[in-house]
Amino acid sequence: MSEPASISSGIAERYAAAVFEIASENKALAKLESGLDDLSAVLDESADLRNLINSPLVSRDEQGKAIAAVAKTMKLQPVLANVLGLMAEKRRLFVLPQLIDQLRAMIAEDKGEVTADVTSAKALTKTQSDKLAKTLAARIGKDVKINATVDKTLVGGLVVKVGSKMIDTSIRSKLSSLQNAMKEVG
């Protein structure tokens, strides 16, 4: 991990631990999780919000006012809204994506869930996603939450990552293996 990435991760981890502890004490983890999902969706959709949190040209005051307005509009939990304000004040909003990831991981661990990153050639249907989650849960022994992405270069099949384990059944991978085997023969 590069130094700036590890610094960002460390900052996000400290903020996430504080938010998680407060939300846990207040028995508000479900509301926090819902707010994180909404905030993540807005962050993915809004280039303006991404620019706001990453731009060094935006002042602390402007970041603070803007993020407070976003939190109020989205009706985020007070603990999350307060930490976003503090992060703006300290010029730490750039770690917001890592904060969301850290909090999601902490909530999932608290619920006994594991997240599986699934990449497929085309979007999985709800039925396929549910069946895959049940199959993975049976093998792992924990509830599995699917984080699905689409990569058309896979041609077909799936790439599933759960923790440090990866299962690659994509056609791209099989073609690559076949190509390597043919190189060794010839």
CSV table of C-alpha atoms in Angstrom, one decimal:
chain,number,residue,atom,x,y,z
A,1,MET,CA,0.0,0.0,0.0
A,2,SER,CA,1.3,3.4,-0.9
A,3,GLU,CA,2.0,5.9,1.9
A,4,PRO,CA,-0.8,8.4,1.0
A,5,ALA,CA,-3.3,5.5,0.7
A,6,SER,CA,-2.2,4.1,4.1
A,7,ILE,CA,-2.5,7.5,5.7
A,8,SER,CA,-6.0,7.9,4.3
A,9,SER,CA,-6.9,4.5,5.5
A,10,GLY,CA,-5.6,5.3,9.0
A,11,ILE,CA,-7.5,8.5,9.2
A,12,ALA,CA,-10.7,6.9,8.0
A,13,GLU,CA,-10.2,4.0,10.4
A,14,ARG,CA,-10.0,6.4,13.4
A,15,TYR,CA,-13.2,8.3,12.4
A,16,ALA,CA,-15.0,5.1,11.6
A,17,ALA,CA,-14.2,3.6,15.0
A,18,ALA,CA,-15.6,6.6,16.8
A,19,VAL,CA,-18.8,6.7,14.7
A,20,PHE,CA,-19.3,3.0,15.1
A,21,GLU,CA,-18.8,3.1,18.8
A,22,ILE,CA,-21.3,6.0,19.3
A,23,ALA,CA,-23.9,4.4,16.9
A,24,SER,CA,-23.5,1.1,18.6
A,25,GLU,CA,-24.0,2.6,22.1
A,26,ASN,CA,-27.1,4.3,20.9
A,27,LYS,CA,-28.4,1.1,19.2
A,28,ALA,CA,-28.6,2.9,15.9
A,29,LEU,CA,-26.4,0.7,13.6
A,30,ALA,CA,-29.3,0.0,11.3
A,31,LYS,CA,-30.0,3.7,10.7
A,32,LEU,CA,-26.3,4.3,10.3
A,33,GLU,CA,-26.0,1.6,7.7
A,34,SER,CA,-29.0,3.0,5.8
A,35,GLY,CA,-27.4,6.5,5.9
A,36,LEU,CA,-24.1,5.1,4.6
A,37,ASP,CA,-25.8,3.4,1.7
A,38,ASP,CA,-27.6,6.6,0.8
A,39,LEU,CA,-24.4,8.7,1.2
A,40,SER,CA,-22.4,6.2,-0.9
A,41,ALA,CA,-25.1,6.3,-3.7
A,42,VAL,CA,-25.0,10.1,-3.7
A,43,LEU,CA,-21.2,10.1,-3.8
A,44,ASP,CA,-21.2,7.8,-6.8
A,45,GLU,CA,-23.7,9.8,-8.7
A,46,SER,CA,-22.6,13.4,-7.9
A,47,ALA,CA,-19.4,14.6,-9.6
A,48,ASP,CA,-20.0,17.9,-7.7
A,49,LEU,CA,-19.9,16.2,-4.3
A,50,ARG,CA,-16.7,14.3,-5.3
A,51,ASN,CA,-15.1,17.5,-6.4
A,52,LEU,CA,-16.2,19.2,-3.1
A,53,ILE,CA,-14.5,16.6,-0.9
A,54,ASN,CA,-11.4,16.3,-3.0
A,55,SER,CA,-10.6,19.9,-4.1
A,56,PRO,CA,-8.0,21.8,-2.2
A,57,LEU,CA,-9.4,25.0,-3.7
A,58,VAL,CA,-12.6,24.7,-1.7
A,59,SER,CA,-12.2,26.3,1.7
A,60,ARG,CA,-12.9,24.6,5.0
A,61,ASP,CA,-15.9,26.9,5.6
A,62,GLU,CA,-17.4,26.1,2.2
A,63,GLN,CA,-16.8,22.4,2.6
A,64,GLY,CA,-18.4,22.5,6.1
A,65,LYS,CA,-21.5,24.4,4.9
A,66,ALA,CA,-21.9,22.2,1.8
A,67,ILE,CA,-21.5,18.9,3.7
A,68,ALA,CA,-23.9,20.1,6.4
A,69,ALA,CA,-26.5,20.9,3.7
A,70,VAL,CA,-26.0,17.5,2.2
A,71,ALA,CA,-26.4,15.8,5.6
A,72,LYS,CA,-29.5,17.8,6.4
A,73,THR,CA,-31.1,17.1,3.0
A,74,MET,CA,-30.4,13.4,3.3
A,75,LYS,CA,-31.5,13.4,7.0
A,76,LEU,CA,-28.3,11.6,8.0
A,77,GLN,CA,-28.0,10.4,11.6
A,78,PRO,CA,-26.6,13.2,13.9
A,79,VAL,CA,-23.4,11.2,14.7
A,80,LEU,CA,-22.6,10.9,11.0
A,81,ALA,CA,-23.6,14.5,10.2
A,82,ASN,CA,-21.3,15.7,13.1
A,83,VAL,CA,-18.3,13.6,12.0
A,84,LEU,CA,-18.7,14.9,8.4
A,85,GLY,CA,-18.7,18.5,9.8
A,86,LEU,CA,-15.6,17.7,11.9
A,87,MET,CA,-13.9,16.1,8.8
A,88,ALA,CA,-14.6,19.3,6.8
A,89,GLU,CA,-13.2,21.5,9.6
A,90,LYS,CA,-10.0,19.4,9.7
A,91,ARG,CA,-9.8,19.1,5.8
A,92,ARG,CA,-10.3,15.4,6.0
A,93,LEU,CA,-13.3,15.0,3.7
A,94,PHE,CA,-11.1,13.4,1.1
A,95,VAL,CA,-11.2,10.1,3.1
A,96,LEU,CA,-15.0,9.9,3.0
A,97,PRO,CA,-15.1,6.9,0.6
A,98,GLN,CA,-12.7,5.0,2.9
A,99,LEU,CA,-14.8,6.0,5.9
A,100,ILE,CA,-17.9,4.5,4.3
A,101,ASP,CA,-16.0,1.3,3.5
A,102,GLN,CA,-14.6,1.0,7.0
A,103,LEU,CA,-18.0,1.6,8.6
A,104,ARG,CA,-19.7,-0.9,6.3
A,105,ALA,CA,-17.1,-3.5,7.2
A,106,MET,CA,-17.5,-2.8,11.0
A,107,ILE,CA,-21.3,-3.1,10.7
A,108,ALA,CA,-21.1,-6.3,8.7
A,109,GLU,CA,-18.7,-7.8,11.2
A,110,ASP,CA,-21.0,-6.8,14.0
A,111,LYS,CA,-23.9,-8.5,12.2
A,112,GLY,CA,-21.8,-11.6,11.4
A,113,GLU,CA,-21.9,-10.9,7.7
A,114,VAL,CA,-19.2,-11.2,5.1
A,115,THR,CA,-19.1,-9.2,1.9
A,116,ALA,CA,-18.4,-11.0,-1.4
A,117,ASP,CA,-17.1,-8.9,-4.3
A,118,VAL,CA,-18.7,-10.5,-7.4
A,119,THR,CA,-17.7,-9.4,-10.9
A,120,SER,CA,-19.7,-10.8,-13.8
A,121,ALA,CA,-19.9,-10.2,-17.6
A,122,LYS,CA,-23.5,-9.0,-17.3
A,123,ALA,CA,-25.6,-7.8,-14.3
A,124,LEU,CA,-26.8,-10.5,-12.0
A,125,THR,CA,-30.6,-10.9,-11.6
A,126,LYS,CA,-32.0,-10.7,-8.0
A,127,THR,CA,-32.6,-14.5,-8.2
A,128,GLN,CA,-29.0,-15.2,-9.3
A,129,SER,CA,-27.6,-12.9,-6.6
A,130,ASP,CA,-29.7,-14.5,-3.9
A,131,LYS,CA,-28.8,-18.0,-5.0
A,132,LEU,CA,-25.1,-17.1,-5.1
A,133,ALA,CA,-25.4,-15.5,-1.6
A,134,LYS,CA,-27.0,-18.7,-0.2
A,135,THR,CA,-24.3,-20.9,-1.8
A,136,LEU,CA,-21.5,-18.8,-0.4
A,137,ALA,CA,-23.2,-18.6,3.0
A,138,ALA,CA,-23.3,-22.4,3.1
A,139,ARG,CA,-19.6,-22.7,2.3
A,140,ILE,CA,-18.4,-19.9,4.6
A,141,GLY,CA,-20.8,-20.3,7.5
A,142,LYS,CA,-21.7,-16.7,7.7
A,143,ASP,CA,-24.3,-14.5,6.0
A,144,VAL,CA,-23.0,-13.1,2.7
A,145,LYS,CA,-23.7,-9.7,1.3
A,146,ILE,CA,-23.1,-9.5,-2.5
A,147,ASN,CA,-21.3,-6.4,-3.9
A,148,ALA,CA,-21.8,-6.9,-7.6
A,149,THR,CA,-20.0,-5.2,-10.5
A,150,VAL,CA,-20.1,-5.8,-14.2
A,151,ASP,CA,-17.0,-6.2,-16.4
A,152,LYS,CA,-17.9,-7.1,-20.0
A,153,THR,CA,-14.3,-8.2,-20.7
A,154,LEU,CA,-14.9,-11.4,-18.7
A,155,VAL,CA,-17.0,-12.7,-21.7
A,156,GLY,CA,-18.9,-15.0,-19.3
A,157,GLY,CA,-18.6,-16.6,-15.8
A,158,LEU,CA,-17.9,-15.0,-12.5
A,159,VAL,CA,-15.0,-13.7,-10.4
A,160,VAL,CA,-15.9,-14.0,-6.7
A,161,LYS,CA,-13.7,-12.6,-3.9
A,162,VAL,CA,-14.4,-13.2,-0.3
A,163,GLY,CA,-11.8,-12.0,2.1
A,164,SER,CA,-8.4,-13.3,0.8
A,165,LYS,CA,-10.0,-16.0,-1.3
A,166,MET,CA,-10.8,-15.6,-5.0
A,167,ILE,CA,-12.7,-17.9,-7.3
A,168,ASP,CA,-12.3,-17.1,-11.0
A,169,THR,CA,-14.6,-19.0,-13.4
A,170,SER,CA,-14.6,-16.4,-16.1
A,171,ILE,CA,-14.1,-17.3,-19.7
A,172,ARG,CA,-11.4,-14.7,-20.0
A,173,SER,CA,-9.4,-16.5,-17.4
A,174,LYS,CA,-9.9,-19.9,-19.0
A,175,LEU,CA,-8.9,-18.5,-22.4
A,176,SER,CA,-5.8,-17.0,-20.9
A,177,SER,CA,-4.9,-20.3,-19.3
A,178,LEU,CA,-5.4,-22.1,-22.6
A,179,GLN,CA,-3.2,-19.5,-24.4
A,180,ASN,CA,-0.4,-20.0,-21.8
A,181,ALA,CA,-0.7,-23.8,-22.2
A,182,MET,CA,-0.4,-23.5,-26.0
A,183,LYS,CA,2.7,-21.3,-25.7
A,184,GLU,CA,4.4,-23.9,-23.5
A,185,VAL,CA,3.7,-26.6,-26.1
A,186,GLY,CA,4.9,-24.7,-29.1
